[in-house]
PDB file of C-alpha atoms in Angstrom:
ATOM      1  CA  MET A   1      45.821 -12.014   7.757  1.00  0.00           C
ATOM      2  CA  THR A   2      43.213 -11.005  10.317  1.00  0.00           C
ATOM      3  CA  PRO A   3      39.852 -12.721   9.744  1.00  0.00           C
ATOM      4  CA  GLY A   4      36.877 -10.450   9.104  1.00  0.00           C
ATOM      5  CA  PRO A   5      33.836 -10.180  11.361  1.00  0.00           C
ATOM      6  CA  THR A   6      31.518 -13.159  11.584  1.00  0.00           C
ATOM      7  CA  PRO A   7      28.405 -12.690   9.407  1.00  0.00           C
ATOM      8  CA  LEU A   8      25.142 -12.145  11.250  1.00  0.00           C
ATOM      9  CA  LEU A   9      23.549 -14.810   9.031  1.00  0.00           C
ATOM     10  CA  GLU A  10      25.446 -17.762   7.538  1.00  0.00           C
ATOM     11  CA  VAL A  11      23.949 -20.356   5.210  1.00  0.00           C
ATOM     12  CA  CYS A  12      26.340 -23.311   5.049  1.00  0.00           C
ATOM     13  CA  ASP A  13      26.076 -25.904   2.233  1.00  0.00           C
ATOM     14  CA  LEU A  14      22.291 -25.905   2.518  1.00  0.00           C
ATOM     15  CA  SER A  15      20.357 -28.481   0.485  1.00  0.00           C
ATOM     16  CA  VAL A  16      16.638 -29.225   0.394  1.00  0.00           C
ATOM     17  CA  GLU A  17      15.068 -32.139  -1.425  1.00  0.00           C
ATOM     18  CA  PHE A  18      11.311 -32.632  -1.838  1.00  0.00           C
ATOM     19  CA  GLU A  19      10.246 -36.048  -3.144  1.00  0.00           C
ATOM     20  CA  GLY A  20      13.381 -36.416  -5.230  1.00  0.00           C
ATOM     21  CA  PHE A  21      13.407 -32.812  -6.472  1.00  0.00           C
ATOM     22  CA  GLN A  22      16.440 -30.750  -5.436  1.00  0.00           C
ATOM     23  CA  THR A  23      15.078 -27.327  -4.432  1.00  0.00           C
ATOM     24  CA  LEU A  24      18.344 -26.082  -2.920  1.00  0.00           C
ATOM     25  CA  ASP A  25      21.732 -27.526  -3.823  1.00  0.00           C
ATOM     26  CA  ASN A  26      24.625 -26.748  -1.443  1.00  0.00           C
ATOM     27  CA  VAL A  27      23.742 -23.069  -1.084  1.00  0.00           C
ATOM     28  CA  GLY A  28      26.220 -20.991   0.866  1.00  0.00           C
ATOM     29  CA  LEU A  29      26.171 -17.282   1.675  1.00  0.00           C
ATOM     30  CA  GLY A  30      26.997 -14.869   4.455  1.00  0.00           C
ATOM     31  CA  ILE A  31      25.235 -11.608   5.317  1.00  0.00           C
ATOM     32  CA  HIS A  32      26.777  -9.141   7.760  1.00  0.00           C
ATOM     33  CA  ALA A  33      25.056  -6.908  10.292  1.00  0.00           C
ATOM     34  CA  GLY A  34      23.739  -3.687   8.793  1.00  0.00           C
ATOM     35  CA  GLU A  35      23.747  -5.046   5.236  1.00  0.00           C
ATOM     36  CA  LEU A  36      21.025  -4.587   2.612  1.00  0.00           C
ATOM     37  CA  ARG A  37      21.068  -7.716   0.441  1.00  0.00           C
ATOM     38  CA  PHE A  38      18.824  -8.358  -2.555  1.00  0.00           C
ATOM     39  CA  LEU A  39      18.048 -11.969  -3.482  1.00  0.00           C
ATOM     40  CA  ILE A  40      16.960 -12.485  -7.089  1.00  0.00           C
ATOM     41  CA  GLY A  41      16.480 -15.308  -9.571  1.00  0.00           C
ATOM     42  CA  PRO A  42      13.888 -16.782 -11.921  1.00  0.00           C
ATOM     43  CA  ASN A  43      10.737 -18.404 -10.604  1.00  0.00           C
ATOM     44  CA  GLY A  44      11.610 -21.762  -9.036  1.00  0.00           C
ATOM     45  CA  ALA A  45      15.202 -20.744  -8.270  1.00  0.00           C
ATOM     46  CA  GLY A  46      14.760 -21.584  -4.568  1.00  0.00           C
ATOM     47  CA  LYS A  47      14.508 -18.091  -3.070  1.00  0.00           C
ATOM     48  CA  THR A  48      11.419 -18.734  -0.951  1.00  0.00           C
ATOM     49  CA  THR A  49      12.687 -22.174   0.109  1.00  0.00           C
ATOM     50  CA  LEU A  50      15.899 -20.533   1.306  1.00  0.00           C
ATOM     51  CA  VAL A  51      13.953 -18.010   3.375  1.00  0.00           C
ATOM     52  CA  ASP A  52      11.752 -20.839   4.716  1.00  0.00           C
ATOM     53  CA  CYS A  53      14.907 -22.607   5.925  1.00  0.00           C
ATOM     54  CA  ILE A  54      16.205 -19.441   7.585  1.00  0.00           C
ATOM     55  CA  THR A  55      12.905 -18.859   9.394  1.00  0.00           C
ATOM     56  CA  GLY A  56      12.397 -22.499  10.372  1.00  0.00           C
ATOM     57  CA  LEU A  57       9.380 -23.279   8.209  1.00  0.00           C
ATOM     58  CA  THR A  58      11.371 -25.833   6.189  1.00  0.00           C
ATOM     59  CA  ARG A  59      13.974 -28.228   7.529  1.00  0.00           C
ATOM     60  CA  PRO A  60      16.980 -28.672   5.223  1.00  0.00           C
ATOM     61  CA  THR A  61      18.020 -32.101   3.992  1.00  0.00           C
ATOM     62  CA  SER A  62      21.641 -31.202   4.763  1.00  0.00           C
ATOM     63  CA  GLY A  63      23.704 -28.178   5.750  1.00  0.00           C
ATOM     64  CA  GLU A  64      22.848 -25.600   8.365  1.00  0.00           C
ATOM     65  CA  VAL A  65      21.800 -22.025   9.064  1.00  0.00           C
ATOM     66  CA  ARG A  66      23.826 -20.032  11.589  1.00  0.00           C
ATOM     67  CA  PHE A  67      22.606 -16.813  13.206  1.00  0.00           C
ATOM     68  CA  GLN A  68      24.880 -14.635  15.333  1.00  0.00           C
ATOM     69  CA  GLY A  69      27.490 -17.393  15.185  1.00  0.00           C
ATOM     70  CA  GLN A  70      25.185 -20.112  16.530  1.00  0.00           C
ATOM     71  CA  SER A  71      23.678 -22.998  14.578  1.00  0.00           C
ATOM     72  CA  LEU A  72      19.884 -22.814  14.517  1.00  0.00           C
ATOM     73  CA  GLY A  73      19.689 -26.593  14.086  1.00  0.00           C
ATOM     74  CA  ARG A  74      16.247 -27.737  15.210  1.00  0.00           C
ATOM     75  CA  THR A  75      15.298 -24.328  16.620  1.00  0.00           C
ATOM     76  CA  GLY A  76      11.583 -23.805  15.931  1.00  0.00           C
ATOM     77  CA  ALA A  77      10.111 -20.934  13.940  1.00  0.00           C
ATOM     78  CA  HIS A  78       8.718 -19.133  17.010  1.00  0.00           C
ATOM     79  CA  ARG A  79      12.059 -19.340  18.791  1.00  0.00           C
ATOM     80  CA  ARG A  80      13.797 -17.873  15.727  1.00  0.00           C
ATOM     81  CA  VAL A  81      11.444 -14.902  15.857  1.00  0.00           C
ATOM     82  CA  ARG A  82      12.455 -14.333  19.471  1.00  0.00           C
ATOM     83  CA  LEU A  83      16.100 -14.519  18.458  1.00  0.00           C
ATOM     84  CA  GLY A  84      15.480 -11.577  16.130  1.00  0.00           C
ATOM     85  CA  ILE A  85      14.510 -12.989  12.718  1.00  0.00           C
ATOM     86  CA  GLY A  86      11.442 -11.323  11.173  1.00  0.00           C
ATOM     87  CA  ARG A  87       9.726 -11.977   7.870  1.00  0.00           C
ATOM     88  CA  THR A  88       7.038 -10.568   5.591  1.00  0.00           C
ATOM     89  CA  PHE A  89       5.171 -12.395   2.822  1.00  0.00           C
ATOM     90  CA  GLN A  90       4.116 -11.412  -0.702  1.00  0.00           C
ATOM     91  CA  THR A  91       0.540 -10.864   0.502  1.00  0.00           C
ATOM     92  CA  PRO A  92       0.433  -8.617   3.593  1.00  0.00           C
ATOM     93  CA  THR A  93      -0.850 -10.448   6.659  1.00  0.00           C
ATOM     94  CA  VAL A  94      -2.531  -7.774   8.782  1.00  0.00           C
ATOM     95  CA  PHE A  95      -5.713  -7.751  10.848  1.00  0.00           C
ATOM     96  CA  GLU A  96      -7.976  -5.785   8.530  1.00  0.00           C
ATOM     97  CA  ARG A  97     -10.759  -5.090  11.061  1.00  0.00           C
ATOM     98  CA  LEU A  98      -8.346  -3.606  13.564  1.00  0.00           C
ATOM     99  CA  THR A  99      -6.930  -0.117  13.198  1.00  0.00           C
ATOM    100  CA  VAL A 100      -3.342   0.473  12.163  1.00  0.00           C
ATOM    101  CA  LEU A 101      -2.531   1.407  15.752  1.00  0.00           C
ATOM    102  CA  GLU A 102      -4.203  -1.736  17.123  1.00  0.00           C
ATOM    103  CA  ASN A 103      -2.251  -3.898  14.686  1.00  0.00           C
ATOM    104  CA  MET A 104       0.993  -2.271  15.782  1.00  0.00           C
ATOM    105  CA  ASP A 105       0.105  -2.506  19.465  1.00  0.00           C
ATOM    106  CA  LEU A 106      -0.725  -6.183  19.077  1.00  0.00           C
ATOM    107  CA  ALA A 107       2.649  -6.808  17.441  1.00  0.00           C
ATOM    108  CA  ASP A 108       4.353  -4.803  20.193  1.00  0.00           C
ATOM    109  CA  SER A 109       2.782  -7.117  22.784  1.00  0.00           C
ATOM    110  CA  PHE A 110       4.982  -9.914  21.418  1.00  0.00           C
ATOM    111  CA  ARG A 111       7.620  -9.297  24.093  1.00  0.00           C
ATOM    112  CA  ARG A 112       5.226  -8.456  26.922  1.00  0.00           C
ATOM    113  CA  PRO A 113       4.558 -11.000  29.688  1.00  0.00           C
ATOM    114  CA  LEU A 114       1.670 -13.315  28.808  1.00  0.00           C
ATOM    115  CA  ALA A 115      -0.255 -12.251  31.923  1.00  0.00           C
ATOM    116  CA  THR A 116      -0.482  -8.672  30.608  1.00  0.00           C
ATOM    117  CA  LEU A 117      -1.275  -9.558  26.996  1.00  0.00           C
ATOM    118  CA  PHE A 118      -5.020  -8.883  27.203  1.00  0.00           C
ATOM    119  CA  LEU A 119      -4.874  -5.919  29.552  1.00  0.00           C
ATOM    120  CA  ARG A 120      -6.000  -2.651  28.014  1.00  0.00           C
ATOM    121  CA  ARG A 121      -3.031  -0.340  27.618  1.00  0.00           C
ATOM    122  CA  ARG A 122      -3.147   3.369  28.309  1.00  0.00           C
ATOM    123  CA  GLY A 123      -1.797   5.591  25.573  1.00  0.00           C
ATOM    124  CA  VAL A 124       0.653   4.621  22.873  1.00  0.00           C
ATOM    125  CA  SER A 125       4.086   3.251  23.708  1.00  0.00           C
ATOM    126  CA  ASP A 126       7.140   5.134  22.475  1.00  0.00           C
ATOM    127  CA  ASN A 127       8.088   2.056  20.461  1.00  0.00           C
ATOM    128  CA  VAL A 128       4.768   1.994  18.590  1.00  0.00           C
ATOM    129  CA  ALA A 129       4.619   5.773  18.123  1.00  0.00           C
ATOM    130  CA  GLY A 130       8.158   5.908  16.743  1.00  0.00           C
ATOM    131  CA  THR A 131       7.533   3.002  14.383  1.00  0.00           C
ATOM    132  CA  LEU A 132       4.321   4.571  13.065  1.00  0.00           C
ATOM    133  CA  GLU A 133       6.319   7.659  12.153  1.00  0.00           C
ATOM    134  CA  ARG A 134       9.158   5.687  10.662  1.00  0.00           C
ATOM    135  CA  ALA A 135       6.834   3.600   8.474  1.00  0.00           C
ATOM    136  CA  GLY A 136       4.891   6.665   7.321  1.00  0.00           C
ATOM    137  CA  LEU A 137       1.671   5.523   8.994  1.00  0.00           C
ATOM    138  CA  ALA A 138       1.163   8.056  11.803  1.00  0.00           C
ATOM    139  CA  ALA A 139      -1.479   9.962   9.827  1.00  0.00           C
ATOM    140  CA  VAL A 140      -3.575   6.796   9.328  1.00  0.00           C
ATOM    141  CA  ALA A 141      -3.067   5.278  12.778  1.00  0.00           C
ATOM    142  CA  ASP A 142      -6.810   5.267  13.552  1.00  0.00           C
ATOM    143  CA  ARG A 143      -7.872   3.925  10.151  1.00  0.00           C
ATOM    144  CA  PRO A 144      -8.920   0.258   9.801  1.00  0.00           C
ATOM    145  CA  ALA A 145      -6.100  -1.719   8.214  1.00  0.00           C
ATOM    146  CA  GLY A 146      -8.531  -3.040   5.612  1.00  0.00           C
ATOM    147  CA  ALA A 147      -9.028   0.507   4.282  1.00  0.00           C
ATOM    148  CA  LEU A 148      -5.341   1.036   3.529  1.00  0.00           C
ATOM    149  CA  SER A 149      -3.806   0.957   0.075  1.00  0.00           C
ATOM    150  CA  HIS A 150      -1.771  -2.103  -0.864  1.00  0.00           C
ATOM    151  CA  GLY A 151       1.441  -0.191  -0.294  1.00  0.00           C
ATOM    152  CA  GLN A 152       0.340   1.020   3.125  1.00  0.00           C
ATOM    153  CA  LYS A 153      -0.530  -2.553   4.114  1.00  0.00           C
ATOM    154  CA  GLN A 154       2.993  -3.582   3.188  1.00  0.00           C
ATOM    155  CA  TRP A 155       4.383  -0.758   5.339  1.00  0.00           C
ATOM    156  CA  LEU A 156       2.113  -1.823   8.187  1.00  0.00           C
ATOM    157  CA  GLU A 157       3.407  -5.384   8.004  1.00  0.00           C
ATOM    158  CA  ILE A 158       6.981  -4.088   8.009  1.00  0.00           C
ATOM    159  CA  GLY A 159       6.084  -1.844  10.944  1.00  0.00           C
ATOM    160  CA  MET A 160       4.609  -4.796  12.832  1.00  0.00           C
ATOM    161  CA  LEU A 161       7.983  -6.485  12.474  1.00  0.00           C
ATOM    162  CA  LEU A 162       9.928  -3.397  13.497  1.00  0.00           C
ATOM    163  CA  VAL A 163       8.137  -2.986  16.834  1.00  0.00           C
ATOM    164  CA  GLN A 164       9.412  -6.470  17.698  1.00  0.00           C
ATOM    165  CA  ARG A 165      12.978  -5.131  17.291  1.00  0.00           C
ATOM    166  CA  PRO A 166      14.311  -7.785  14.915  1.00  0.00           C
ATOM    167  CA  LYS A 167      17.980  -7.959  13.999  1.00  0.00           C
ATOM    168  CA  LEU A 168      17.250  -9.498  10.580  1.00  0.00           C
ATOM    169  CA  LEU A 169      14.311  -8.650   8.287  1.00  0.00           C
ATOM    170  CA  LEU A 170      13.438 -10.917   5.358  1.00  0.00           C
ATOM    171  CA  LEU A 171      11.097  -9.116   2.956  1.00  0.00           C
ATOM    172  CA  ASP A 172       9.362 -11.020   0.144  1.00  0.00           C
ATOM    173  CA  GLU A 173       8.698  -8.729  -2.844  1.00  0.00           C
ATOM    174  CA  PRO A 174       7.845  -5.680  -0.698  1.00  0.00           C
ATOM    175  CA  VAL A 175       7.093  -3.357  -3.656  1.00  0.00           C
ATOM    176  CA  ALA A 176       4.919  -5.731  -5.698  1.00  0.00           C
ATOM    177  CA  GLY A 177       1.698  -3.920  -6.676  1.00  0.00           C
ATOM    178  CA  MET A 178       2.873  -0.552  -5.370  1.00  0.00           C
ATOM    179  CA  SER A 179       2.571   2.772  -7.169  1.00  0.00           C
ATOM    180  CA  PRO A 180       5.808   4.418  -8.400  1.00  0.00           C
ATOM    181  CA  GLN A 181       5.813   6.841  -5.465  1.00  0.00           C
ATOM    182  CA  GLU A 182       5.182   4.029  -2.960  1.00  0.00           C
ATOM    183  CA  ARG A 183       8.154   2.138  -4.420  1.00  0.00           C
ATOM    184  CA  LEU A 184      10.379   5.164  -3.928  1.00  0.00           C
ATOM    185  CA  ASP A 185       9.143   5.618  -0.362  1.00  0.00           C
ATOM    186  CA  THR A 186       9.730   1.924   0.365  1.00  0.00           C
ATOM    187  CA  GLY A 187      13.270   2.110  -1.001  1.00  0.00           C
ATOM    188  CA  ALA A 188      13.981   5.110   1.221  1.00  0.00           C
ATOM    189  CA  LEU A 189      12.593   3.184   4.206  1.00  0.00           C
ATOM    190  CA  LEU A 190      14.847   0.197   3.467  1.00  0.00           C
ATOM    191  CA  HIS A 191      17.914   2.430   3.348  1.00  0.00           C
ATOM    192  CA  GLU A 192      16.913   3.970   6.666  1.00  0.00           C
ATOM    193  CA  LEU A 193      16.381   0.562   8.278  1.00  0.00           C
ATOM    194  CA  VAL A 194      19.859  -0.759   7.528  1.00  0.00           C
ATOM    195  CA  GLY A 195      21.248   1.618  10.118  1.00  0.00           C
ATOM    196  CA  ASP A 196      19.645  -0.530  12.831  1.00  0.00           C
ATOM    197  CA  HIS A 197      18.795  -3.786  11.075  1.00  0.00           C
ATOM    198  CA  THR A 198      20.050  -6.255   8.487  1.00  0.00           C
ATOM    199  CA  VAL A 199      17.650  -6.492   5.545  1.00  0.00           C
ATOM    200  CA  VAL A 200      17.277  -9.215   2.907  1.00  0.00           C
ATOM    201  CA  VAL A 201      14.871  -8.492   0.035  1.00  0.00           C
ATOM    202  CA  ILE A 202      13.462 -10.995  -2.462  1.00  0.00           C
ATOM    203  CA  GLU A 203      12.579  -8.910  -5.493  1.00  0.00           C
ATOM    204  CA  HIS A 204      11.692  -9.130  -9.212  1.00  0.00           C
ATOM    205  CA  ASP A 205      11.481  -5.376  -9.868  1.00  0.00           C
ATOM    206  CA  MET A 206      14.782  -4.701 -11.608  1.00  0.00           C
ATOM    207  CA  ALA A 207      14.395  -0.912 -11.671  1.00  0.00           C
ATOM    208  CA  PHE A 208      13.848  -0.959  -7.905  1.00  0.00           C
ATOM    209  CA  LEU A 209      16.886  -3.205  -7.427  1.00  0.00           C
ATOM    210  CA  ARG A 210      19.052  -0.986  -9.618  1.00  0.00           C
ATOM    211  CA  ARG A 211      18.143   2.078  -7.590  1.00  0.00           C
ATOM    212  CA  PHE A 212      18.301   0.713  -4.052  1.00  0.00           C
ATOM    213  CA  ALA A 213      20.371  -2.498  -3.853  1.00  0.00           C
ATOM    214  CA  HIS A 214      23.761  -2.601  -2.148  1.00  0.00           C
ATOM    215  CA  LYS A 215      24.701  -6.214  -2.868  1.00  0.00           C
ATOM    216  CA  VAL A 216      22.896  -8.882  -4.886  1.00  0.00           C
ATOM    217  CA  THR A 217      22.832 -12.683  -4.698  1.00  0.00           C
ATOM    218  CA  VAL A 218      21.451 -14.560  -7.731  1.00  0.00           C
ATOM    219  CA  LEU A 219      19.921 -18.027  -7.392  1.00  0.00           C
ATOM    220  CA  HIS A 220      19.207 -20.380 -10.292  1.00  0.00           C
ATOM    221  CA  GLU A 221      17.966 -23.962 -10.017  1.00  0.00           C
ATOM    222  CA  GLY A 222      18.724 -24.033  -6.322  1.00  0.00           C
ATOM    223  CA  ARG A 223      22.290 -22.755  -6.555  1.00  0.00           C
ATOM    224  CA  VAL A 224      24.039 -19.430  -6.074  1.00  0.00           C
ATOM    225  CA  VAL A 225      25.273 -18.529  -9.560  1.00  0.00           C
ATOM    226  CA  SER A 226      26.478 -14.971  -8.917  1.00  0.00           C
ATOM    227  CA  GLU A 227      27.006 -12.466  -6.136  1.00  0.00           C
ATOM    228  CA  GLY A 228      28.243  -8.904  -6.021  1.00  0.00           C
ATOM    229  CA  THR A 229      27.243  -5.329  -6.720  1.00  0.00           C
ATOM    230  CA  VAL A 230      24.431  -4.555  -9.159  1.00  0.00           C
ATOM    231  CA  ASP A 231      26.959  -3.761 -11.896  1.00  0.00           C
ATOM    232  CA  GLU A 232      28.918  -6.958 -11.269  1.00  0.00           C
ATOM    233  CA  VAL A 233      25.797  -9.089 -11.415  1.00  0.00           C
ATOM    234  CA  HIS A 234      24.528  -7.217 -14.474  1.00  0.00           C
ATOM    235  CA  ASP A 235      27.768  -7.961 -16.337  1.00  0.00           C
ATOM    236  CA  ASP A 236      27.866 -11.650 -15.372  1.00  0.00           C
ATOM    237  CA  PRO A 237      27.186 -13.672 -18.565  1.00  0.00           C
ATOM    238  CA  VAL A 238      25.554 -16.489 -16.595  1.00  0.00           C
ATOM    239  CA  VAL A 239      23.059 -14.084 -15.006  1.00  0.00           C
ATOM    240  CA  ARG A 240      22.265 -12.496 -18.362  1.00  0.00           C
ATOM    241  CA  LYS A 241      21.584 -15.936 -19.797  1.00  0.00           C
ATOM    242  CA  VAL A 242      19.438 -17.442 -17.036  1.00  0.00           C
ATOM    243  CA  TYR A 243      17.679 -14.337 -15.713  1.00  0.00           C
ATOM    244  CA  LEU A 244      18.077 -11.005 -17.464  1.00  0.00           C
ATOM    245  CA  GLY A 245      17.145 -12.498 -20.836  1.00  0.00           C
ATOM    246  CA  ARG A 246      13.683 -13.350 -19.522  1.00  0.00           C
ATOM    247  CA  SER A 247      10.646 -11.104 -19.524  1.00  0.00           C
ATOM    248  CA  ARG A 248       9.425  -9.759 -16.195  1.00  0.00           C
ATOM    249  CA  ASP A 249       6.470 -12.182 -16.253  1.00  0.00           C
ATOM    250  CA  GLN A 250       8.795 -15.127 -16.770  1.00  0.00           C
ATOM    251  CA  ARG A 251      11.122 -13.978 -13.970  1.00  0.00           C
ATOM    252  CA  SER A 252       8.236 -13.735 -11.524  1.00  0.00           C
ATOM    253  CA  GLY A 253       6.488 -16.903 -12.626  1.00  0.00           C
ATOM    254  CA  GLY A 254       3.991 -15.443 -15.053  1.00  0.00           C
ATOM    255  CA  ARG A 255       2.811 -17.053 -18.268  1.00  0.00           C
ATOM    256  CA  PRO A 256       5.711 -17.621 -20.735  1.00  0.00           C
ATOM    257  CA  LEU A 257       5.883 -15.465 -23.844  1.00  0.00           C
ATOM    258  CA  PRO A 258       6.088 -16.944 -27.364  1.00  0.00           C
ATOM    259  CA  SER A 259       9.530 -18.426 -27.972  1.00  0.00           C
ATOM    260  CA  SER A 260      10.372 -16.912 -31.360  1.00  0.00           C
ATOM    261  CA  ASP A 261      13.882 -15.549 -31.817  1.00  0.00           C
ATOM    262  CA  ARG A 262      12.471 -12.060 -32.134  1.00  0.00           C
ATOM    263  CA  GLY A 263      10.456 -12.453 -28.948  1.00  0.00           C
ATOM    264  CA  ARG A 264      13.527 -13.608 -27.047  1.00  0.00           C
ATOM    265  CA  ARG A 265      15.599 -10.701 -28.299  1.00  0.00           C
ATOM    266  CA  ASN A 266      12.888  -8.199 -27.366  1.00  0.00           C
ATOM    267  CA  GLY A 267      12.499  -9.788 -23.927  1.00  0.00           C
ATOM    268  CA  ALA A 268      16.238  -9.556 -23.322  1.00  0.00           C
ATOM    269  CA  ARG A 269      16.289  -5.887 -24.353  1.00  0.00           C
ATOM    270  CA  ARG A 270      13.331  -5.086 -22.074  1.00  0.00           C
ATOM    271  CA  ALA A 271      14.864  -6.896 -19.102  1.00  0.00           C
ATOM    272  CA  THR A 272      18.266  -5.227 -19.583  1.00  0.00           C
ATOM    273  CA  SER A 273      16.587  -1.851 -19.949  1.00  0.00           C
ATOM    274  CA  LEU A 274      14.750  -2.372 -16.657  1.00  0.00           C
ATOM    275  CA  LEU A 275      17.997  -3.155 -14.861  1.00  0.00           C
ATOM    276  CA  GLU A 276      19.672  -0.082 -16.287  1.00  0.00           C
ATOM    277  CA  THR A 277      16.810   2.288 -15.409  1.00  0.00           C
ATOM    278  CA  ASP A 278      16.977   4.300 -12.208  1.00  0.00           C
ATOM    279  CA  SER A 279      13.259   4.932 -11.837  1.00  0.00           C
TER     280      SER A 279
END
């Protein structure tokens, strides 16, 4: 039997322990080039810790992360960015006093020689102009980033990654706080990006996942408990017990709801309904 292609990203028996608390417990997964992977799980499941290990912000207790077939080992966070790993956070990190164009141009300077970093550039590079169009920000290019809507700030942060030409994008709850139309536009953008990039999305919005996910990995208590298509994950009894039976607030770390039997049943129905809704 001929072996399949090597995954772009491999997480091999990864464990992280903080002061005796096991945050990740022998996590293993592989993500291939051009894939759109959703990463879900209840609050505290280890999703952000996993991304921190991939990006070099957290060093694992054991195991390793491999990118393009090579172990990242002690490779620092900045070096991983240069290798092609980009990340966004739940709260957009943009320079609010600069214009959208200036933010993008600054991000584009990432690969320019240091000696030219502070030189004033003439015109707009093709890379920046194309990314502004792709992210739906061309019409607001001269607007201060601080004046953008929350959704537009998320697109700007994604755009600032794209101009750096990453191979892998790790997006942390990209549609949180967005309007329904912004969520649809973001989903369309993600599907467009997977033609040129590999995209991993941490998300709690089940309706968004149902509509746009290709493949889903479910974490619970630091372990991978399920992986597959949306339908396969939805039908997994373990996932329904540890995740889908929770309210949206509980999944995302909000304040727990009352624990009456009726409340639990209603929460399970609401969560299942969200997963089965296409919009």
